[in-house]
Each structure stands twice: as C-alpha cells, then as structure tokens.
Amino acid sequence: MAIVVRLDVMMARRKMSLNELSARVGVSVTNLSLLKTGKAKGVRFSTLEAICRTLECQPGDILEYEEESK
Amino acid sequence: MTARVLKGVVNLVLGLALGFLVVAAGILLGAPLLDEPLLSQWPVVAAQPGSDWQASAANMEAALAIEQGVLRIEHFGYGWHWALRVLDLAISGTLVLAGLWRMRRFIGEVCEGLSFTPGSVSRLRWIGLILVVFPLWQALRDTLWHGLLVRQLPDLGLALVSSFQTPNGNGFQLQFSIDWGFAVTGLLLLVVAEAFREGVALREESEEII
C-alpha cells in the first residue's frame, strides 16, 4: 500500500510499549498491532486523534505516503 | 415484536409442526393396519355449471351457478394412494422442519447480536430456497395424484380429467391446490439474504478499520 504507518518509529521515540499505548489510547493491542504492521484497511479520525494526543505528534509523523514501485 | 419473543414463537411453531407430523405419521402408518380409511380431497370444477336456483324481483334477476366442488375419496389399505401420501408427508414434513429449524437458528443468532454473519446469510438463503421449492413439490405431487385418479375413477363412473385437459359434457376437471404465496415469500427472502450478504461485507470491512 502507498500509505505507510510509522507508528513503531514514534513509539520508539517516545519509548512507549504497545501495551501502554493500548491502555492510554483505548484501542486493543491486537488492533494497534494490525495498524503498526500496516495490515489495517483504514484508521478512524478519532483513533488517529487519540494516538497523536498520546504520542504528542502530528498525523504526518505516523502516516507517510510512499510512491509504489511499478 | 422483539427477537426474543420471535424466538419463542418460532420454537412453539417448530414444536407444533413436529407434533403434527408425528401424529400424521402415526395415522398414516396405523390406518391400514386398523382397516380405517384415509381421506383425500381434491378441488374440482364442473364442465357445465349447475343452476338449480333462479329468482327474479322487480329490478333484479338472480341465479345460483355451482361450478366448483370438492372430490372426497376414502382409501383403504396399502396401495399407490398410501405410498403417495407417505411420500408427501416425508417430503413436505422434511421441507417444513428444515425451514423452521433454520429459522430457529437464524433468530437465535439475531438474539445474540450475530445477524450479519456468513452463517445467517446461508440460513436465510436456505429458508428462501425451501419456500420456493415447496409449491413446486405441491405441483409435482398434484400432478402425480391427478394422473392416478384420472386413471382409476372412470371405472367408478365419474368423468374426470386432469388440470391439463378440458372436460366434456357432465365431466369434472381436477384443480391444483398450490399456494404460490410460499414461492413469492421465498423469493423475497432470497433478496433479503443478498442484502444480508452485503451487510456481512460491510461489517467485515468496518472491523478492519481501526
């Protein structure tokens, strides 16, 4: 997919584990793991807002657009 | 009516249907053994309507035309009539019980909040298919009965023809006793099942959005 999720990078910068993020955001570890590995089909604005608030970052720090190689 | 009440109603209907089928099977199997007759009845139409009554008043005339009736036959012992009734009970009973059982499972899933699952779609499709097949079986059953009655009853002095033939003189034509409402309801359920299939796809997609 052209949209790449950089959640693991931001979590590493903030030194936050998946379990802690899950508890503070209110999204299950399973779903966060799917999001982190890029297996999710989409992300709700409310989820993105909660992640950005917790990790003190912008949506652009988590989501990136990469042109797909043909 | 809530899903829980509906579940109770479906359970009750399933229990009644099962009880009725057991009683019917008992009568069907027991009657020839006890030398009791099995009653069959068929709608018939007369070639020439009877008009026994006529009356007139100052500004009206009335006439009674009797053209439809019921042919009642009592069969004794075993034979083709008994075999056909056993076949009818077995097939109709299976269709009714299979439909009601699937309806019970479906309503159970609705009660648990699992309406939009592949299983519920499959159950709705089966119920729809059973309802479409039921009148087709009725048509086949009537065709078999008519063929056998038309072959046997002229020996008793009754001019009887099947639904596909035209009666002459004072003859009678056998009529089909098919309820096409089942087929229409079945088609409606097949449409609803397709809508549920779309609902399942939407639910699955929604679950993949975090």
XYZ file of N, CA and C in Angstrom, chain A residues 3-5 11 15-16 18-19 22 27 31 35 37 40-42 46 51 55 59 67:
63
model
N 0.308 4.114 1.442
C 0.340 4.768 2.758
C 1.089 3.847 3.732
N 2.155 4.373 4.322
C 2.967 3.568 5.256
C 2.741 4.090 6.681
N 2.526 3.163 7.602
C 2.291 3.549 9.002
C 3.636 3.518 9.749
N 6.591 5.314 18.484
C 6.562 4.614 19.786
C 7.980 4.467 20.328
N 9.522 6.058 23.596
C 9.843 4.928 24.491
C 8.567 4.368 25.136
N 7.589 4.108 24.260
C 6.301 3.619 24.767
C 6.018 2.226 24.201
N 3.621 -1.168 23.287
C 2.311 -1.350 22.655
C 1.203 -1.471 23.706
N 1.535 -2.155 24.799
C 0.545 -2.332 25.872
C 0.184 -0.987 26.502
N -1.832 1.058 24.077
C -3.181 0.484 24.002
C -4.043 0.963 25.178
N -7.533 1.489 22.492
C -7.691 0.570 21.344
C -6.974 -0.722 21.728
N -5.594 -4.660 17.632
C -5.858 -3.667 16.581
C -4.663 -2.737 16.374
N -2.462 -2.173 13.007
C -2.176 -0.835 12.472
C -0.664 -0.654 12.282
N 1.652 -2.905 11.840
C 2.235 -3.745 10.780
C 1.645 -3.441 9.408
N -3.991 -3.035 8.654
C -5.342 -2.454 8.781
C -5.741 -1.780 7.473
N -7.045 -1.795 7.185
C -7.532 -1.181 5.943
C -7.653 0.323 6.062
N -7.853 0.789 7.305
C -8.024 2.227 7.496
C -7.937 2.578 8.967
N -10.920 9.535 14.994
C -10.937 9.517 16.463
C -9.746 8.720 17.007
N -4.153 8.721 19.255
C -2.742 8.308 19.142
C -1.838 9.546 19.136
N 1.005 10.295 21.853
C 2.417 10.304 21.434
C 2.957 11.730 21.209
N -0.387 13.833 12.724
C -0.742 12.661 11.900
C 0.342 12.327 10.873
N 5.510 6.436 -2.874
C 5.091 6.024 -4.222
C 5.447 4.548 -4.430
